[in-house]
Amino acid sequence: MKKLTDTYVLNNGVKIPCIGFGTWQSTGEEAYNSVLWALESGYRHIDTAAVYKNEEMVGKAIKDSGISREEIFITTKLWNDVRGYEDTKAACLESMRKLGVDYLDLYLIHWPNPVKYRENHLALNVESYRAMEDLVKEGKIRAIGVSNFLIHHLEDLMKNVTIKPQVNQIKLHPGLIQKEVCEFCERNNILLEAYSPLGTGKIFEVQELAKLAEKYGKSIAQICIRYSLQKGFLPLPKSTHKERIIQNSEVFDFELSKEDMDIIDTLPNYLAPLKDIDNINY
Ligand code: A2P
């Protein structure tokens, strides 16, 4: 990857810009401004979700940017309160209405095992996913996939659906590498998107990363984003500050050496451990 608009190619041939702009925990004017700044800075891939409660503001920023719809890759996600064929279709159309778009580039099932549907979650994931497949056939979504799925969730889904997931968006940052699920996705040509590539802000105290940042004359955030790209992941850094949004896009003028990649690969996780996905309480 040489620039922000360079693309990965999903397993259905759809191209996806190699860094996405994350919007988790931004709402209202903050979400609006940050998306507008991101688009002004050259990002062409915006990641949101129904549960972020910012789809309207994200959509307004996209519209106000003046950039044509086809140039921007938009992802949103099905939240845990909705499962099943009809309700999933309705939720997806509602997200599109809020975003003010007539198609989505990528739609994901946000979590595999919502507390509300725990008894029957695998079968309901399949039902929801079938609705997503039909929305693809109707031309309303260009690519579909999942988020936070572990191998057993993926295996069950893939046994029961026609379109292989194009993406699995999971938490990946230095110290949290989720080796098994990554290997599974790589083997199956499912693109790994990395959410919280900066450990949701807490990565900045890690001394090993501070040393590498000094060595390369880059910020810790830039080291983390570059690491994610060199792993073949698609990072989704989030910021509400214009100068950081720009900084996080300037990761194409240096390359981490194999030795330094190895150092990052073997860091312990100094941050929050991965949640027990099958026992979350939402
Ligand atoms: P802010 O939004 O105030 O700029 P992640 O992408 O892993 O979820 O991390 C997002 C967090 O990292 C946010 O708290 C964001 O703060 C912070 N952040 C994003 N980019 C930078 C940066 N370049 N330097 C310092 N902090 C950053």
CSV table of C-alpha atoms and ligand atoms in Angstrom, one decimal:
chain,number,residue,atom,x,y,z
A,1,MET,CA,0.0,0.0,0.0
A,2,LYS,CA,1.4,3.4,-1.0
A,3,LYS,CA,-1.4,5.8,-0.3
A,4,LEU,CA,-4.7,6.2,1.6
A,5,THR,CA,-6.8,5.4,-1.4
A,6,ASP,CA,-5.0,2.2,-2.3
A,7,THR,CA,-7.3,-0.8,-1.9
A,8,TYR,CA,-7.5,-4.3,-0.7
A,9,VAL,CA,-9.7,-6.5,-2.9
A,10,LEU,CA,-12.4,-8.5,-1.1
A,11,ASN,CA,-13.1,-12.1,-2.0
A,12,ASN,CA,-16.0,-10.9,-4.2
A,13,GLY,CA,-13.8,-8.5,-6.2
A,14,VAL,CA,-15.0,-5.3,-4.4
A,15,LYS,CA,-12.2,-2.9,-3.7
A,16,ILE,CA,-11.9,-1.3,-0.2
A,17,PRO,CA,-9.6,1.6,0.7
A,18,CYS,CA,-6.8,0.3,2.9
A,19,ILE,CA,-7.4,2.6,6.0
A,20,GLY,CA,-10.9,3.2,7.3
A,21,PHE,CA,-11.9,6.1,9.5
A,22,GLY,CA,-13.4,4.8,12.7
A,23,THR,CA,-16.3,6.6,14.4
A,24,TRP,CA,-17.0,4.6,17.5
A,25,GLN,CA,-17.6,6.8,20.5
A,26,SER,CA,-18.1,10.0,18.4
A,27,THR,CA,-21.6,11.4,18.2
A,28,GLY,CA,-23.3,14.7,17.2
A,29,GLU,CA,-21.2,17.5,16.1
A,30,GLU,CA,-18.0,15.6,17.0
A,31,ALA,CA,-18.8,12.8,14.6
A,32,TYR,CA,-19.8,15.3,11.9
A,33,ASN,CA,-16.6,17.3,12.2
A,34,SER,CA,-14.3,14.3,12.4
A,35,VAL,CA,-15.8,12.6,9.3
A,36,LEU,CA,-15.7,15.9,7.4
A,37,TRP,CA,-12.0,16.4,8.4
A,38,ALA,CA,-11.2,12.8,7.5
A,39,LEU,CA,-12.7,13.2,4.0
A,40,GLU,CA,-10.9,16.5,3.6
A,41,SER,CA,-7.7,14.8,4.5
A,42,GLY,CA,-8.1,12.1,1.9
A,43,TYR,CA,-9.8,9.2,3.7
A,44,ARG,CA,-12.3,7.5,1.5
A,45,HIS,CA,-13.5,4.8,3.8
A,46,ILE,CA,-15.8,5.5,6.8
A,47,ASP,CA,-16.8,2.9,9.4
A,48,THR,CA,-19.9,3.3,11.5
A,49,ALA,CA,-22.5,1.1,13.1
A,50,ALA,CA,-26.2,1.4,14.2
A,51,VAL,CA,-25.1,1.2,17.8
A,52,TYR,CA,-22.7,4.2,17.5
A,53,LYS,CA,-25.8,6.4,17.2
A,54,ASN,CA,-24.0,8.6,14.7
A,55,GLU,CA,-25.2,7.4,11.3
A,56,GLU,CA,-27.2,10.6,10.6
A,57,MET,CA,-24.2,12.8,11.4
A,58,VAL,CA,-21.8,10.6,9.4
A,59,GLY,CA,-24.2,10.7,6.5
A,60,LYS,CA,-24.6,14.5,6.7
A,61,ALA,CA,-20.8,14.9,6.8
A,62,ILE,CA,-20.5,12.7,3.7
A,63,LYS,CA,-23.1,14.7,1.9
A,64,ASP,CA,-21.6,18.1,2.9
A,65,SER,CA,-18.1,17.0,1.9
A,66,GLY,CA,-19.2,17.3,-1.7
A,67,ILE,CA,-17.4,14.1,-2.6
A,68,SER,CA,-19.4,11.9,-4.9
A,69,ARG,CA,-21.0,8.9,-3.2
A,70,GLU,CA,-19.1,6.3,-5.4
A,71,GLU,CA,-15.8,7.6,-4.2
A,72,ILE,CA,-16.5,6.8,-0.6
A,73,PHE,CA,-16.7,3.4,0.9
A,74,ILE,CA,-19.3,3.2,3.7
A,75,THR,CA,-19.6,0.4,6.3
A,76,THR,CA,-22.3,0.0,8.9
A,77,LYS,CA,-23.3,-2.8,11.2
A,78,LEU,CA,-26.4,-4.7,12.5
A,79,TRP,CA,-26.7,-4.3,16.2
A,80,ASN,CA,-27.4,-7.0,18.8
A,81,ASP,CA,-31.1,-6.0,19.3
A,82,VAL,CA,-32.0,-7.2,15.8
A,83,ARG,CA,-31.9,-10.7,14.4
A,84,GLY,CA,-33.9,-12.7,11.9
A,85,TYR,CA,-34.6,-12.2,8.2
A,86,GLU,CA,-37.3,-9.5,8.1
A,87,ASP,CA,-35.9,-7.4,11.0
A,88,THR,CA,-32.4,-7.5,9.6
A,89,LYS,CA,-33.6,-6.2,6.2
A,90,ALA,CA,-35.5,-3.5,8.0
A,91,ALA,CA,-32.6,-2.5,10.2
A,92,CYS,CA,-30.2,-2.3,7.2
A,93,LEU,CA,-32.7,-0.1,5.2
A,94,GLU,CA,-33.1,2.1,8.3
A,95,SER,CA,-29.3,2.5,8.6
A,96,MET,CA,-29.2,3.5,4.9
A,97,ARG,CA,-32.0,6.0,5.5
A,98,LYS,CA,-30.1,7.5,8.4
A,99,LEU,CA,-26.9,7.7,6.4
A,100,GLY,CA,-28.9,9.2,3.5
A,101,VAL,CA,-27.6,6.6,0.9
A,102,ASP,CA,-29.3,4.2,-1.4
A,103,TYR,CA,-26.6,1.5,-1.1
A,104,LEU,CA,-24.0,0.4,1.4
A,105,ASP,CA,-20.5,-0.7,0.5
A,106,LEU,CA,-20.2,-3.1,3.4
A,107,TYR,CA,-22.7,-4.4,6.0
A,108,LEU,CA,-21.6,-6.5,9.0
A,109,ILE,CA,-23.2,-8.5,11.8
A,110,HIS,CA,-21.7,-6.6,14.7
A,111,TRP,CA,-21.5,-9.4,17.3
A,112,PRO,CA,-22.0,-13.2,17.0
A,113,ASN,CA,-23.7,-13.9,20.2
A,114,PRO,CA,-26.0,-11.1,21.6
A,115,VAL,CA,-27.3,-11.7,25.1
A,116,LYS,CA,-30.9,-11.3,23.8
A,117,TYR,CA,-30.6,-14.2,21.4
A,118,ARG,CA,-28.1,-16.3,23.2
A,119,GLU,CA,-30.2,-19.5,23.1
A,120,ASN,CA,-30.5,-19.5,19.4
A,121,HIS,CA,-27.7,-17.2,18.2
A,122,LEU,CA,-26.1,-19.4,15.5
A,123,ALA,CA,-29.3,-20.1,13.6
A,124,LEU,CA,-30.4,-16.4,13.9
A,125,ASN,CA,-27.0,-15.3,12.6
A,126,VAL,CA,-27.7,-17.4,9.5
A,127,GLU,CA,-31.2,-15.9,9.1
A,128,SER,CA,-29.8,-12.4,9.4
A,129,TYR,CA,-27.0,-13.2,7.0
A,130,ARG,CA,-29.5,-14.6,4.4
A,131,ALA,CA,-31.3,-11.2,4.5
A,132,MET,CA,-28.0,-9.6,3.9
A,133,GLU,CA,-27.3,-12.0,1.0
A,134,ASP,CA,-30.7,-11.0,-0.5
A,135,LEU,CA,-29.8,-7.3,-0.1
A,136,VAL,CA,-26.7,-7.9,-2.1
A,137,LYS,CA,-28.7,-9.6,-4.8
A,138,GLU,CA,-31.1,-6.5,-4.8
A,139,GLY,CA,-28.1,-4.2,-5.3
A,140,LYS,CA,-28.5,-2.5,-1.9
A,141,ILE,CA,-25.1,-3.8,-0.4
A,142,ARG,CA,-21.9,-4.4,-2.3
A,143,ALA,CA,-20.2,-6.6,0.3
A,144,ILE,CA,-21.2,-8.4,3.6
A,145,GLY,CA,-19.4,-9.8,6.5
A,146,VAL,CA,-19.1,-10.0,10.3
A,147,SER,CA,-17.4,-8.5,13.3
A,148,ASN,CA,-16.1,-10.0,16.5
A,149,PHE,CA,-16.6,-13.5,15.1
A,150,LEU,CA,-14.5,-16.4,16.4
A,151,ILE,CA,-13.7,-19.5,14.4
A,152,HIS,CA,-16.6,-21.5,15.6
A,153,HIS,CA,-19.1,-18.7,14.7
A,154,LEU,CA,-17.5,-18.4,11.3
A,155,GLU,CA,-17.5,-22.1,10.6
A,156,ASP,CA,-21.2,-22.4,11.5
A,157,LEU,CA,-22.2,-19.5,9.4
A,158,MET,CA,-20.1,-20.6,6.4
A,159,LYS,CA,-21.7,-24.1,6.5
A,160,ASN,CA,-25.1,-22.5,6.1
A,161,VAL,CA,-24.9,-19.6,3.8
A,162,THR,CA,-24.0,-19.0,0.1
A,163,ILE,CA,-21.8,-15.9,0.1
A,164,LYS,CA,-18.6,-16.3,2.1
A,165,PRO,CA,-18.1,-13.4,4.5
A,166,GLN,CA,-15.9,-10.8,2.9
A,167,VAL,CA,-14.7,-9.2,6.1
A,168,ASN,CA,-14.3,-10.0,9.8
A,169,GLN,CA,-13.8,-6.8,11.8
A,170,ILE,CA,-12.1,-7.7,15.1
A,171,LYS,CA,-10.0,-6.0,17.8
A,172,LEU,CA,-6.4,-6.1,16.8
A,173,HIS,CA,-3.6,-3.9,18.1
A,174,PRO,CA,0.0,-4.4,19.2
A,175,GLY,CA,-0.2,-6.9,22.1
A,176,LEU,CA,-3.5,-8.3,20.9
A,177,ILE,CA,-3.0,-10.4,17.8
A,178,GLN,CA,-5.8,-13.0,17.9
A,179,LYS,CA,-3.6,-15.5,16.1
A,180,GLU,CA,-6.0,-18.4,15.5
A,181,VAL,CA,-8.9,-16.3,14.2
A,182,CYS,CA,-6.5,-14.3,12.0
A,183,GLU,CA,-5.0,-17.5,10.5
A,184,PHE,CA,-8.5,-18.9,9.9
A,185,CYS,CA,-9.6,-15.7,8.1
A,186,GLU,CA,-6.4,-15.5,6.0
A,187,ARG,CA,-6.8,-19.2,5.0
A,188,ASN,CA,-10.4,-18.4,3.9
A,189,ASN,CA,-9.6,-15.1,2.2
A,190,ILE,CA,-11.7,-13.1,4.6
A,191,LEU,CA,-10.2,-9.7,5.0
A,192,LEU,CA,-9.3,-8.7,8.6
A,193,GLU,CA,-10.3,-5.3,9.6
A,194,ALA,CA,-8.6,-4.0,12.8
A,195,TYR,CA,-10.7,-2.0,15.2
A,196,SER,CA,-9.0,-0.2,18.1
A,197,PRO,CA,-5.7,-0.3,16.2
A,198,LEU,CA,-4.5,2.2,18.8
A,199,GLY,CA,-5.8,0.1,21.7
A,200,THR,CA,-8.6,2.8,22.0
A,201,GLY,CA,-6.0,5.3,23.0
A,202,LYS,CA,-4.1,3.4,25.7
A,203,ILE,CA,-1.3,2.2,23.6
A,204,PHE,CA,0.6,5.5,24.0
A,205,GLU,CA,2.2,4.4,27.3
A,206,VAL,CA,3.9,1.3,25.8
A,207,GLN,CA,7.7,1.9,26.1
A,208,GLU,CA,8.7,-0.5,23.3
A,209,LEU,CA,6.4,1.4,20.9
A,210,ALA,CA,7.8,4.8,22.1
A,211,LYS,CA,11.3,3.5,21.3
A,212,LEU,CA,10.2,2.5,17.8
A,213,ALA,CA,8.5,5.8,17.3
A,214,GLU,CA,11.7,7.6,18.1
A,215,LYS,CA,13.7,5.3,15.8
A,216,TYR,CA,11.5,5.9,12.8
A,217,GLY,CA,10.8,9.6,13.6
A,218,LYS,CA,7.1,8.8,13.7
A,219,SER,CA,4.3,8.9,16.3
A,220,ILE,CA,3.3,5.8,18.3
A,221,ALA,CA,-0.1,6.0,16.4
A,222,GLN,CA,1.7,5.9,13.1
A,223,ILE,CA,3.8,2.9,14.2
A,224,CYS,CA,0.6,1.1,15.2
A,225,ILE,CA,-1.2,1.9,11.9
A,226,ARG,CA,1.8,1.0,9.8
A,227,TYR,CA,2.1,-2.3,11.8
A,228,SER,CA,-1.5,-3.1,11.1
A,229,LEU,CA,-1.1,-2.5,7.3
A,230,GLN,CA,2.1,-4.6,7.2
A,231,LYS,CA,0.3,-7.4,8.9
A,232,GLY,CA,-2.2,-7.3,5.9
A,233,PHE,CA,-5.0,-5.9,8.2
A,234,LEU,CA,-7.2,-3.0,7.3
A,235,PRO,CA,-6.9,-0.6,10.3
A,236,LEU,CA,-9.7,1.6,11.4
A,237,PRO,CA,-8.1,4.4,13.6
A,238,LYS,CA,-10.5,6.9,15.2
A,239,SER,CA,-9.8,10.4,16.3
A,240,THR,CA,-11.8,13.6,16.9
A,241,HIS,CA,-8.8,15.9,16.4
A,242,LYS,CA,-8.0,17.2,12.9
A,243,GLU,CA,-4.2,17.1,13.3
A,244,ARG,CA,-4.4,13.5,14.6
A,245,ILE,CA,-6.7,12.5,11.8
A,246,ILE,CA,-4.1,13.8,9.3
A,247,GLN,CA,-1.2,12.3,11.2
A,248,ASN,CA,-2.9,8.9,11.2
A,249,SER,CA,-3.1,9.0,7.4
A,250,GLU,CA,0.7,9.7,7.0
A,251,VAL,CA,1.9,6.2,7.2
A,252,PHE,CA,3.1,5.5,3.7
A,253,ASP,CA,6.6,7.1,3.8
A,254,PHE,CA,8.3,4.5,6.0
A,255,GLU,CA,8.4,0.8,6.5
A,256,LEU,CA,8.9,-1.2,9.7
A,257,SER,CA,11.7,-3.7,9.4
A,258,LYS,CA,11.1,-7.4,9.8
A,259,GLU,CA,12.9,-7.3,13.2
A,260,ASP,CA,10.8,-4.4,14.4
A,261,MET,CA,7.6,-6.2,13.2
A,262,ASP,CA,8.7,-9.2,15.3
A,263,ILE,CA,9.3,-7.0,18.3
A,264,ILE,CA,5.7,-5.6,18.0
A,265,ASP,CA,4.3,-9.1,17.3
A,266,THR,CA,5.7,-10.4,20.6
A,267,LEU,CA,4.6,-7.6,22.8
A,268,PRO,CA,2.5,-8.6,25.8
A,269,ASN,CA,-1.0,-7.1,26.0
A,270,TYR,CA,-0.6,-4.2,28.3
A,271,LEU,CA,-4.2,-3.1,27.6
A,272,ALA,CA,-7.6,-4.6,28.3
A,273,PRO,CA,-7.9,-8.3,27.6
A,274,LEU,CA,-10.2,-9.4,24.8
A,275,LYS,CA,-13.8,-9.7,26.0
A,276,ASP,CA,-15.2,-13.2,26.3
A,277,ILE,CA,-17.2,-12.9,23.1
A,278,ASP,CA,-19.7,-15.7,23.9
A,279,ASN,CA,-20.5,-14.2,27.3
A,280,ILE,CA,-20.8,-10.5,26.7
A,281,ASN,CA,-23.8,-9.0,28.5
A,282,TYR,CA,-25.1,-7.0,25.6
B,1,A2P,P1,-9.1,11.5,20.1
B,1,A2P,O1,-10.4,11.0,19.5
B,1,A2P,O2,-9.4,12.4,21.3
B,1,A2P,O3,-8.2,12.1,19.1
B,1,A2P,P2,-8.6,3.5,18.5
B,1,A2P,O4,-8.6,3.9,17.1
B,1,A2P,O5,-7.7,2.4,18.8
B,1,A2P,O6,-10.0,3.2,19.0
B,1,A2P,O7,-8.1,4.7,19.4
B,1,A2P,C1,-8.8,5.9,19.4
B,1,A2P,C2,-8.2,6.7,20.5
B,1,A2P,O8,-6.9,7.1,20.2
B,1,A2P,C3,-9.0,8.0,20.8
B,1,A2P,O9,-9.0,8.2,22.2
B,1,A2P,C4,-8.2,9.1,20.1
B,1,A2P,O10,-8.4,10.3,20.8
B,1,A2P,C5,-6.8,8.6,20.3
B,1,A2P,N1,-5.9,8.9,19.1
B,1,A2P,C6,-6.2,8.7,17.8
B,1,A2P,N2,-5.2,9.1,17.1
B,1,A2P,C7,-4.2,9.6,17.9
B,1,A2P,C8,-2.9,10.2,17.7
B,1,A2P,N3,-2.4,10.3,16.5
B,1,A2P,N4,-2.3,10.6,18.8
B,1,A2P,C9,-2.8,10.4,20.0
B,1,A2P,N5,-4.0,9.9,20.3
B,1,A2P,C10,-4.7,9.5,19.2
